[in-house]
Amino acid sequence: MAAALAPVCASAASVELRAVMHSAIRVLDPIITTAHITRDHGFMIYDTLLGMDEHYRPQPQMASWQISEDGLVYRFLLRDGLKWHDGQPVTAADCIVSLRRWGARDLGGQMLMASVADLEADGDKVIVLKLKKPFTSVLELLAKPSSVPAFMMPTRIARTPATEAIKEHIGSGPFRFVADEFQPGVRAVYAKFADYIPRGEPASWTAGGKVVNVDRVVWVAMPDTQTAANALMAGEIDFLEQAPIDLLPVLRASPDLKVDVLNKLGFQTMGRLNFLYPPFDKPEIRRAALVALSQRDTLAAVSGDADYFSVCRSFYGCGTPLASEPASSEVASGAAKAARAMLEKAGYDGTPVVILQPTDVPTVAAQPVVAAQSLRAAGFKVVLQPMDWQSVVTRRANQSPPSGGGWNMFFTNWVIPEVWNPLVNPMIGGGGRERGWFGWPTDPQVEAMRDAFAMAGSPEERKAIATRLQTHGLESVIYIPLGEFRIPSAWSASVKQVLPSPVPVFWNLTKGK
């Protein structure tokens, strides 16, 4: 740990902020994975054409926009002074290649690109996007803060196939990635980009001025939460992204620390099943698992404090414009007896359920253990396979059978803005092996309803489609919503102006010397 905390290159006069994030980072390409830590890395070094403010409204970031009267032509004008970290100017051509790579990977981006008739540059600063049919969510998709934001990259990097990880990490964002100080799984370092020109508006989520007031930000990995909390109280680190609930009384008692929830909307936790292999290739067995799992048991284990969690069976998060309560009260109800009867009726043959079990990230460590208990109570055979979270992130992409390195079930969390409608929610898709998110369901009805949602002309029509999609998704168990929770962050009192946001950001804040 001492080596990870050592300031390698910071001068005596520089201001360095040391943070412990929710996970170590090894995967650096924010387009090929939906892992939150890689997304957070993306917001450090890359920028997006549009940002999303705290009112869910897209706002100009790298570019402003104009829309034709028929809604089919979008013109994005890059603002002055944009540079890549290698000193080259950002061009419209760079952004077009970046959009195409993002659109090949992100589920919402795939839908958008399927509706695009032409995407071309008009000079160095104007991007022209022409639609072949109405698509009412262009701005929302380009501005979304998660799960795969539309990050811009230089052409030579963005030309990397969307199935391969990029090898160079050059963005135009407010921080530079210090590659020679990167220790995968241990330490990542970001330096203020001196040539970054922030917008003039106040910062709001990922919109507004990204004003950097520190010289360096260092992410230090500390898998043990007690160790991380001790490091914060000892002044060895400045920011703890996810403070352990059981230690909140101690952290709050310190006059040298601040504790607050920065992501006010919170997280949705969920279970994902692999549609490719037994036993979850049968919908009847997936429905038994849906009934067997318990939101209350899961949330109690994840959070441990009822003030920070709530039961919510909506795909889109509760309290959001598209939220609705499913008709069935058995969704993730923990009804073991009912689930056992369903399992027997489905002819379950005892095929074991292989669950990926991360052990180093508290917010995803409890779900597999609780799920295993619930599934066993319903009659499933279960195999827990312990590993670190980064291994889960890698392993979940494996389409091999569970006996050959694949899996049957894993758990993850989403911030509410990345599930709050069918276009941004990565799990609501039916693209199968080729285009689907991990688990790979093939479901033409889901794709048709997402298309209809993208073309819907009114909020009422969008809500009706979203509700039908939720009903269908729960019937096929496209995923299992396991409720909502919020996680406080803790930081040194010398750190001011920490920005509330659904994703952790390091602009706007200041640190006293």
XYZ file of C-alpha atoms in Angstrom:
513
model
C 0.000 0.000 0.000
C 2.884 2.372 0.780
C 4.086 2.249 -2.824
C 0.544 2.910 -4.089
C 0.172 5.962 -1.869
C 3.603 7.428 -2.623
C 3.418 10.660 -4.666
C 5.721 9.694 -7.535
C 5.935 12.812 -9.647
C 4.007 15.467 -7.781
C 6.071 18.533 -6.986
C 6.028 20.124 -3.563
C 3.764 22.919 -4.868
C 1.262 20.727 -6.680
C -2.096 19.744 -5.249
C -2.702 16.006 -5.376
C -6.007 14.405 -4.437
C -5.865 10.720 -3.492
C -9.044 8.700 -3.879
C -10.154 5.153 -3.217
C -12.769 4.212 -5.770
C -15.293 1.385 -5.583
C -13.015 -0.915 -7.553
C -9.500 -1.228 -8.838
C -9.129 -0.543 -12.550
C -7.523 -2.762 -15.150
C -9.718 -2.306 -18.243
C -9.123 1.164 -19.727
C -11.331 1.224 -22.825
C -14.682 2.816 -21.814
C -16.373 1.701 -25.037
C -15.845 -2.060 -24.758
C -17.161 -2.472 -21.211
C -20.015 -1.169 -19.086
C -17.913 -1.457 -15.895
C -18.450 1.671 -13.813
C -14.807 2.084 -12.877
C -13.857 2.168 -16.566
C -16.651 4.666 -17.260
C -15.345 6.819 -14.392
C -11.879 6.633 -15.941
C -13.490 7.718 -19.201
C -14.944 10.866 -17.672
C -11.494 11.792 -16.382
C -9.727 11.836 -19.743
C -12.424 11.983 -22.433
C -15.170 14.450 -23.202
C -18.586 14.044 -24.804
C -20.339 16.122 -27.434
C -23.220 16.736 -25.023
C -23.555 16.550 -21.253
C -26.522 15.666 -19.032
C -27.549 18.078 -16.284
C -29.237 17.353 -12.975
C -32.672 17.861 -14.538
C -32.082 15.036 -17.095
C -31.648 17.610 -19.841
C -28.999 17.284 -22.561
C -26.725 20.340 -22.656
C -23.922 21.479 -24.985
C -20.507 20.202 -23.903
C -18.004 19.821 -26.760
C -20.669 20.909 -29.216
C -23.890 22.860 -29.572
C -26.599 21.712 -31.984
C -29.311 22.658 -34.435
C -32.216 20.424 -35.559
C -34.054 20.747 -38.853
C -37.789 21.446 -38.789
C -38.618 17.876 -39.847
C -36.434 16.495 -37.029
C -34.316 14.426 -39.414
C -31.080 16.480 -39.609
C -28.865 17.353 -36.633
C -25.900 19.727 -37.009
C -23.371 19.693 -34.158
C -20.903 22.610 -34.002
C -17.662 21.942 -32.086
C -16.706 24.772 -29.777
C -13.450 26.665 -30.183
C -10.193 25.588 -28.558
C -10.783 21.838 -28.275
C -7.511 19.870 -28.252
C -6.458 16.282 -27.763
C -3.941 15.599 -25.051
C -1.237 15.186 -27.711
C -1.790 18.800 -28.759
C -3.678 18.115 -31.989
C -6.987 19.907 -32.618
C -10.260 18.002 -32.207
C -11.996 17.716 -35.586
C -15.435 16.721 -36.763
C -13.845 13.760 -38.548
C -12.424 12.505 -35.227
C -15.845 12.715 -33.631
C -17.563 10.877 -36.475
C -15.174 7.917 -36.170
C -15.718 7.986 -32.384
C -19.496 8.011 -32.791
C -19.370 5.055 -35.158
C -17.249 3.013 -32.721
C -19.545 3.897 -29.818
C -22.582 3.118 -31.968
C -21.222 -0.321 -32.760
C -21.001 -1.206 -29.076
C -23.627 0.609 -27.037
C -27.159 -0.794 -27.276
C -28.747 2.645 -27.571
C -26.010 3.674 -29.967
C -26.729 0.628 -32.116
C -30.366 1.689 -32.372
C -29.398 5.236 -33.234
C -26.950 4.163 -35.923
C -29.571 1.868 -37.441
C -31.698 4.991 -37.957
C -28.875 7.099 -39.418
C -28.872 7.660 -43.165
C -25.633 9.632 -43.213
C -23.014 10.918 -40.796
C -20.507 13.316 -42.294
C -18.279 16.287 -41.572
C -19.011 19.752 -42.933
C -15.543 21.211 -42.557
C -13.422 20.694 -39.443
C -16.002 21.795 -36.903
C -19.448 20.641 -37.999
C -20.870 17.118 -37.693
C -24.003 16.446 -39.729
C -26.208 13.540 -38.680
C -29.061 12.697 -41.059
C -31.797 10.294 -40.000
C -33.698 8.030 -42.368
C -36.640 7.835 -39.959
C -37.787 9.685 -36.822
C -35.706 8.993 -33.751
C -36.646 11.175 -30.805
C -33.796 10.276 -28.445
C -30.704 11.472 -30.353
C -29.721 14.121 -27.822
C -30.499 11.938 -24.788
C -28.276 9.147 -26.093
C -25.344 11.415 -26.924
C -25.617 13.045 -23.488
C -26.250 10.015 -21.307
C -23.767 9.722 -18.462
C -23.792 5.925 -18.420
C -23.500 3.037 -19.060
C -21.418 3.589 -22.209
C -21.165 7.340 -22.752
C -20.325 8.559 -26.238
C -16.712 9.493 -25.493
C -14.730 11.221 -28.242
C -11.259 10.003 -29.278
C -8.704 10.874 -31.984
C -9.314 9.132 -35.306
C -6.254 6.862 -35.056
C -7.567 5.465 -31.745
C -11.277 5.452 -32.565
C -10.533 3.374 -35.679
C -9.822 0.430 -33.384
C -12.553 -2.168 -33.981
C -15.248 -2.003 -31.313
C -14.476 -5.619 -30.454
C -10.856 -4.793 -29.553
C -9.504 -2.717 -26.680
C -7.730 0.509 -27.532
C -4.008 0.604 -26.712
C -3.505 4.373 -26.476
C -5.401 6.576 -24.030
C -5.605 10.101 -25.425
C -8.696 12.194 -24.880
C -9.670 15.850 -24.825
C -11.110 15.839 -21.313
C -10.064 17.837 -18.254
C -7.446 15.296 -17.097
C -4.607 13.454 -18.868
C -3.973 9.788 -18.162
C -0.412 9.333 -16.859
C 0.342 6.034 -18.540
C 3.829 5.486 -17.128
C 2.443 5.604 -13.563
C -0.398 3.175 -14.200
C -0.255 -0.024 -12.161
C -3.200 -2.229 -13.219
C -5.315 -3.137 -10.238
C -3.209 -0.947 -7.936
C -2.954 2.682 -8.986
C -4.097 5.064 -11.735
C -2.884 8.658 -12.048
C -4.502 11.626 -13.803
C -2.902 15.046 -14.338
C -4.718 18.281 -15.045
C -4.813 18.991 -18.791
C -3.420 22.511 -19.002
C -4.945 23.210 -22.431
C -8.492 22.213 -21.468
C -10.905 25.126 -21.772
C -14.016 24.541 -19.623
C -17.422 25.836 -20.573
C -18.661 28.936 -18.813
C -21.821 27.494 -17.271
C -21.888 26.134 -13.698
C -21.099 22.446 -13.435
C -24.145 20.188 -13.223
C -23.680 16.388 -13.457
C -21.662 15.914 -16.672
C -22.751 19.261 -18.141
C -21.402 22.760 -17.596
C -17.874 23.893 -16.831
C -15.437 21.116 -15.955
C -13.099 23.367 -13.983
C -10.142 21.437 -12.527
C -8.716 22.880 -9.308
C -6.158 20.185 -8.439
C -2.983 19.201 -10.294
C -3.287 15.449 -9.973
C -5.809 12.839 -8.971
C -4.495 9.454 -7.877
C -6.783 6.432 -7.592
C -5.433 3.943 -5.087
C -6.892 0.451 -4.816
C -7.854 -0.719 -1.317
C -10.153 -3.749 -1.487
C -10.641 -3.841 2.286
C -13.161 -1.178 3.338
C -11.875 -0.988 6.908
C -8.391 -0.282 5.585
C -9.758 2.409 3.271
C -11.742 4.053 6.078
C -8.677 4.001 8.321
C -6.611 5.576 5.542
C -9.190 8.368 5.195
C -9.270 9.050 8.919
C -5.458 9.053 9.019
C -5.250 11.574 6.177
C -3.519 9.108 3.830
C -6.301 9.515 1.278
C -8.707 12.400 0.627
C -11.796 10.751 -0.848
C -13.573 7.437 -0.352
C -16.162 6.902 -3.061
C -18.177 4.255 -1.214
C -18.060 4.542 2.554
C -18.998 1.327 4.410
C -22.430 1.694 6.016
C -21.345 0.069 9.276
C -18.568 2.627 9.711
C -20.697 5.714 9.066
C -21.097 6.582 12.789
C -17.302 6.652 13.152
C -16.750 8.658 9.982
C -19.503 11.137 10.814
C -18.074 11.685 14.295
C -14.807 12.990 12.888
C -14.647 16.801 12.521
C -12.036 16.285 9.800
C -14.389 14.420 7.473
C -17.538 15.039 5.451
C -20.073 12.315 4.659
C -22.852 12.644 2.095
C -24.649 10.845 -0.710
C -23.377 12.305 -3.992
C -25.440 10.049 -6.235
C -28.861 11.111 -4.967
C -30.763 8.833 -7.356
C -28.908 5.796 -6.128
C -28.334 2.412 -7.698
C -30.456 -0.435 -8.943
C -28.997 -3.864 -8.179
C -29.920 -6.778 -10.448
C -29.257 -10.345 -11.423
C -28.528 -11.380 -14.980
C -29.057 -14.889 -16.330
C -27.259 -16.540 -19.229
C -29.829 -17.415 -21.903
C -27.386 -19.543 -23.901
C -27.042 -22.579 -21.641
C -29.015 -24.781 -19.249
C -30.700 -24.350 -16.925
C -31.588 -20.739 -17.819
C -32.146 -21.397 -21.515
C -35.670 -22.435 -20.452
C -38.028 -19.531 -19.612
C -39.925 -21.640 -17.044
C -36.742 -22.119 -15.015
C -35.814 -18.442 -15.331
C -39.247 -17.578 -13.918
C -38.643 -19.886 -10.953
C -35.398 -17.993 -10.250
C -37.280 -14.678 -10.538
C -39.637 -15.769 -7.768
C -36.938 -17.422 -5.635
C -34.709 -14.357 -5.258
C -35.633 -11.803 -2.619
C -35.295 -8.036 -2.922
C -35.545 -7.474 0.824
C -32.934 -10.092 1.709
C -30.608 -8.846 -1.008
C -30.911 -5.183 -0.078
C -30.474 -5.879 3.620
C -27.242 -7.721 2.862
C -25.934 -5.105 0.429
C -26.734 -2.028 2.502
C -27.545 -3.160 6.023
C -29.375 0.095 6.768
C -33.000 0.541 5.716
C -32.438 4.289 5.451
C -30.304 3.603 2.387
C -32.364 1.043 0.453
C -35.900 0.533 -0.868
C -37.808 -2.247 -2.580
C -38.451 -1.341 -6.219
C -39.567 -3.815 -8.884
C -39.666 -1.342 -11.768
C -37.106 -1.848 -14.543
C -36.679 1.932 -14.732
C -36.118 2.827 -11.084
C -38.861 4.119 -8.791
C -39.724 7.803 -8.884
C -38.645 8.175 -12.513
C -41.039 9.233 -15.292
C -41.366 5.694 -16.699
C -41.626 3.809 -13.399
C -44.553 1.432 -12.915
C -45.283 -1.394 -10.489
C -45.419 -4.855 -12.114
C -48.741 -6.662 -11.863
C -47.168 -9.694 -10.193
C -46.217 -9.365 -6.541
C -44.014 -12.454 -6.817
C -41.202 -10.664 -8.649
C -38.094 -11.202 -6.510
C -40.330 -11.942 -3.535
C -38.272 -14.794 -2.080
C -41.259 -17.160 -2.260
C -39.249 -20.378 -1.990
C -42.240 -22.717 -1.884
C -43.790 -21.246 -5.011
C -40.421 -21.220 -6.783
C -39.839 -24.890 -5.900
C -43.198 -25.847 -7.365
C -42.395 -23.914 -10.545
C -39.008 -25.575 -10.787
C -40.452 -29.060 -10.454
C -43.127 -28.318 -13.032
C -40.439 -27.073 -15.415
C -38.614 -30.405 -15.183
C -35.365 -29.054 -13.708
C -32.734 -31.805 -14.062
C -30.271 -30.605 -11.437
C -27.952 -28.735 -13.770
C -25.847 -26.574 -11.421
C -26.145 -22.789 -11.564
C -22.648 -21.285 -11.806
C -22.661 -17.873 -10.124
C -19.755 -15.447 -10.480
C -18.972 -14.208 -6.972
C -16.877 -11.038 -6.641
C -15.209 -10.780 -3.253
C -13.404 -7.436 -3.356
C -16.208 -4.907 -4.038
C -18.671 -4.593 -1.140
C -21.617 -3.426 -3.244
C -21.609 -6.576 -5.382
C -20.153 -9.103 -2.942
C -23.316 -9.937 -0.987
C -25.761 -10.575 -3.844
C -24.296 -13.931 -5.000
C -24.261 -15.306 -1.468
C -27.870 -14.298 -0.763
C -28.982 -15.530 -4.184
C -27.304 -18.895 -3.651
C -29.227 -19.340 -0.409
C -32.528 -18.404 -2.053
C -31.969 -20.624 -5.091
C -30.947 -23.600 -2.962
C -34.072 -23.132 -0.836
C -36.101 -23.396 -4.042
C -34.324 -26.578 -5.148
C -31.561 -25.309 -7.445
C -28.051 -26.699 -7.275
C -25.635 -23.786 -7.044
C -21.887 -23.371 -7.507
C -20.344 -20.106 -6.301
C -17.081 -19.223 -8.022
C -15.156 -16.561 -6.004
C -12.993 -14.044 -7.853
C -12.230 -10.321 -7.846
C -14.607 -7.888 -9.570
C -12.300 -7.183 -12.472
C -12.252 -10.922 -13.175
C -16.064 -10.884 -13.199
C -15.976 -7.988 -15.658
C -13.768 -10.064 -17.949
C -15.431 -13.440 -17.358
C -18.992 -12.250 -17.997
C -18.077 -11.641 -21.650
C -17.202 -15.325 -22.107
C -19.854 -17.058 -24.231
C -18.477 -20.550 -23.536
C -20.530 -23.071 -21.538
C -20.246 -22.727 -17.747
C -18.100 -25.866 -17.683
C -15.692 -24.229 -20.137
C -15.152 -20.857 -18.480
C -18.612 -19.342 -18.926
C -21.291 -18.743 -16.327
C -25.034 -18.924 -15.533
C -25.624 -15.882 -13.339
C -23.908 -12.742 -12.140
C -24.948 -9.553 -10.347
C -24.190 -5.912 -10.925
C -25.457 -2.430 -10.095
C -26.559 0.468 -12.264
C -27.042 4.112 -11.442
C -30.657 5.028 -12.102
C -29.958 7.296 -15.128
C -28.534 4.284 -16.960
C -31.705 2.194 -16.562
C -34.418 4.834 -16.592
C -35.595 4.193 -20.142
C -35.509 1.261 -22.585
C -32.897 2.858 -24.836
C -30.231 3.504 -22.225
C -30.860 0.378 -20.126
C -28.178 -2.050 -21.402
C -30.072 -5.114 -20.212
C -33.219 -4.371 -22.184
C -32.199 -5.775 -25.515
C -32.837 -8.903 -27.517
C -29.844 -8.868 -29.868
C -28.577 -12.350 -28.974
C -24.954 -13.470 -29.249
C -23.955 -10.794 -31.732
C -25.505 -7.611 -30.341
C -26.869 -8.402 -26.908
C -25.455 -7.468 -23.525
C -23.926 -10.275 -21.438
C -26.488 -13.046 -21.057
C -27.362 -12.616 -24.748
C -31.168 -13.066 -24.950
C -32.593 -13.264 -28.447
C -35.970 -11.546 -28.407
C -37.425 -9.817 -31.499
C -40.355 -8.479 -29.466
C -38.007 -6.557 -27.207
C -36.218 -5.066 -30.194
C -39.525 -4.091 -31.820
C -40.757 -2.352 -28.679
C -37.449 -0.485 -28.299
C -37.786 0.699 -31.906
C -41.330 1.879 -31.193
C -40.126 3.698 -28.084
C -37.415 5.478 -30.105
C -40.014 6.793 -32.536
C -42.738 7.618 -30.000
C -43.981 11.170 -30.300
C -45.359 11.871 -26.830
C -44.488 11.131 -23.172
C -47.735 9.182 -22.800
C -46.876 6.937 -25.741
C -43.362 6.364 -24.411
C -44.710 5.435 -20.982
C -47.199 2.953 -22.431
C -44.511 1.246 -24.501
C -42.109 1.133 -21.570
C -44.767 -0.506 -19.383
C -45.510 -3.168 -22.009
C -41.812 -3.797 -22.398
C -41.406 -4.245 -18.651
C -44.282 -6.736 -18.536
C -42.780 -8.722 -21.388
C -39.266 -8.496 -19.917
C -40.375 -9.885 -16.566
C -42.276 -12.688 -18.288
C -39.134 -13.724 -20.159
C -36.915 -12.724 -17.180
C -34.644 -10.599 -19.264
C -33.195 -9.612 -15.912
C -34.150 -9.659 -12.231
C -34.473 -6.212 -10.568
C -33.396 -6.517 -6.949
C -34.196 -3.050 -5.614
C -32.496 0.282 -5.032
C -29.868 1.552 -2.641
C -27.762 4.622 -2.065
C -24.132 4.758 -0.980
C -22.608 7.646 0.985
C -19.174 8.968 0.087
C -16.715 10.343 2.622
C -13.949 12.864 2.135
C -11.543 15.108 3.968
C -12.973 18.393 5.210
C -10.129 20.101 3.343
C -11.839 19.046 0.107
C -14.623 21.467 -0.864
C -17.184 21.815 -3.657
C -17.550 18.090 -4.315
C -20.101 17.854 -7.113
C -23.253 15.706 -6.639
C -23.599 13.498 -9.694
C -24.730 9.994 -10.706
C -21.101 9.338 -11.698
C -18.094 10.386 -9.581
C -16.343 13.409 -11.091
C -13.233 15.266 -9.977
C -13.732 18.665 -11.547
C -15.223 21.559 -9.572
C -13.800 20.362 -6.221
C -10.941 22.090 -4.416
C -8.398 20.837 -1.914
C -6.750 23.016 0.684
C -2.988 22.792 0.819
